[in-house]
């Protein structure tokens, strides 16, 4: 690499031009790079969702879930299949291996699903495959002024939807909470009896109405003209006057009213609202689309009367905010690193030379990111924030060595080149080692790879660019700015050299202390609970109010509004969005839920303690009989972080499954940290079934008659305010007891008879949820864990499942948040092992020996001491990002040991091993501490700053890196020399004996 330095001196003009181009291209790339919240990533899962309003869970399982599962069982690339059947909905999740082309998989499933015959009252299933480009760009609410008719609301809704869809780059627009005007005709039984008119006569009231017929062209009064016939009912009064029989009008025997048909309910701050979820097209820029939506909303509020359209959350704002936040932390990190260098070097020119690597490296990195097709998102910016402290490390080592040589020798270009050459090998290997730690992230499979690879590329580009700058630009600038510089010579600390000598003479003392510290830190980590992400500073809260499935809909809605009033009255709340029920639009995103579940999304004001707020909300549960209230921190863009652990009980015998689930619940309840435990079979709902006697009636005919008797029947539509409005005949009977059900009448071959005479009514208690795994029924036991105790609770539950005596053929599988956490930790652990192997290989290639790199590798366990201590002192619970910080430490901490051992190897050419170690430790102490303090200082903004949801970069990551690097730096200067001398113990002892013999001989000679 020293030849690169010599080349730069021979081509100064080219280097100047390259520097200018790098800065310019960096700025251009920054302006051109697409801004996204997250990198493009496919979720290897396809979701099939079907809605069947009014169907119980068992019917949905048998008539919808089963045929769909059978149809998609042999889809190529599928790894597993899970399904949920509930009241009025069914959902099947198909997971695929990481090699599968998800677009092809989705297309194949759509073709298969289209061929499946489903009941007439079940909507066509939706097939969705998620990726990060589908993250909504904006959530928009629409409210109407008082007094606007339902027809006008419908027209304005269509206009707003069309305008949002026309926004540049907008993709799918999902609508929830919408209602359509409907005219209901309620038969008046007594009036019908008096007039001797059957209910069936009402069904034909609109037959032959709504005619629009062209009769042809004729010459009238000497001019050709067209003749048409129109017959439109345009208002309720006309509808009421329509004749049913001679002298009898519809209004005489039925109540005719205008109402609204609503699939699902959405309310914003206590008012009925329509919610639009707008996503972007795959190629569009998130920020550009978001701004387009904002302009569309402004225009709609100005141009359309009687509506209020507002954006409650915009992803583009979050993207810009996260980019600005990360850039601020990058700049602060660079500033802190600069101050540290200035304090150590005490020379402004040397500081300027060193920090020039930051803008240059960032410019080159941004250009390379653009060439790689990587967007500017919170993951890549996190990579820059992490790397910024490391960007100056190579330059610090180079400039410090040049500066130190200049304090003892006269200035010359040759001196600059030689000083750079002395450390070129060390900084090259240390940079390659750090890069080698991050690149194996590209070997991870699935979503982890999609998120970590852009991060790894960003860090790799940054560090390689900083190495290039350190070997070319820094020496050139040194030759220009440090000419005629003569500073007081800096000598290594004699006290520190004496301290190192003492440690080398008493190796067992520092090594024993280091071992005890390491063992203590590992023990502390093993017993430390690994939690879900801290949510005290969360801005959005997801609250759910869950009633038993048998609860009437009006009671659920009333209770939902009551809790809504409590939430909106809280002064800490910015807005509350309430949702209830399923809709076709929401089902397109796979969003289906129990009809008795009310959900609230709450936006908190800045600075509110979210944990305290959630505790206050949960405390309201006593005011709602039989209902359960849960509250979790969530992110409208990334989704909520669950702390649920579930145990799936699988087998062939349903009774054994139920018994095992009950045993499991009993065993889990006493575990400390478990907030609630339940199974899907506990939630049951009464189901009334008519078992028809086939010798007395035909089941199909009975079903058709009861369906029309118990359910609203569409009988046509009328044109009101230029809009087709459906007319629905409401059922004449509304049984509210078991006895009334038995009294329902049906027409059979024997005439009109009570249904009880041809069918037996059976009441059963059926689960309101059915789960399938690979097409087989299983029972799911769900435990809600305290978020900070997630790993401990997960371990205890796993232990309980292993101790439980299971019937033959029954098995248990633990899943959920703790398993996902363990899986992520295991993936990172494997990556860490690969990284350590690559690091060792690079060092063996650098030092041409197996033993010297082993001394360097000892710095890795030393880092663990500081990392765990940092977590203990700060009180931060280790999560996935903390583990990621530990992975980063592998690349960061070994650089100091490499710089130290590289100097030792140079010294060994003229010194004994012990003297080489003492001189190297004293000489390299300043650059090692400088680089460490610069990196730590650059990470400080990450400790005290705010962090965007979904980012790899977090407070826990920064604490792990800072603690690990601090401890490793201090202990590296002490422990690594001791280990190195142990590895070369024989040669070192021989050298010391030879030295002692020579000293004795010299002393004897002087006496003689």
CSV table of C-alpha atoms in Angstrom, one decimal, residues 5 357 361 391-396 398-399 402 420 427 464-476:
chain,number,residue,atom,x,y,z
A,5,UNK,CA,1.4,6.9,-1.3
A,357,UNK,CA,-10.9,12.4,5.7
A,361,UNK,CA,-14.9,9.6,2.8
A,391,UNK,CA,-13.3,7.5,9.5
A,392,UNK,CA,-10.5,9.5,11.2
A,393,UNK,CA,-8.8,6.5,12.8
A,394,UNK,CA,-6.5,5.7,9.8
A,395,UNK,CA,-5.7,9.4,9.3
A,396,UNK,CA,-4.9,9.8,13.0
A,398,UNK,CA,-0.8,8.3,9.8
A,399,UNK,CA,-0.6,12.0,10.9
A,402,UNK,CA,4.4,11.7,10.6
A,420,UNK,CA,3.2,6.6,6.1
A,427,UNK,CA,-4.0,0.6,9.1
A,464,UNK,CA,-12.3,1.8,2.5
A,465,UNK,CA,-12.7,5.4,1.4
A,466,UNK,CA,-11.1,6.6,4.7
A,467,UNK,CA,-8.1,4.2,4.2
A,468,UNK,CA,-7.6,5.5,0.6
A,469,UNK,CA,-7.7,9.1,1.9
A,470,UNK,CA,-5.2,8.3,4.7
A,471,UNK,CA,-2.7,6.8,2.3
A,472,UNK,CA,-2.9,9.5,-0.4
A,473,UNK,CA,-4.5,12.8,0.7
A,474,UNK,CA,-3.2,12.9,4.3
A,475,UNK,CA,0.5,12.5,3.3
A,476,UNK,CA,0.1,15.1,0.5
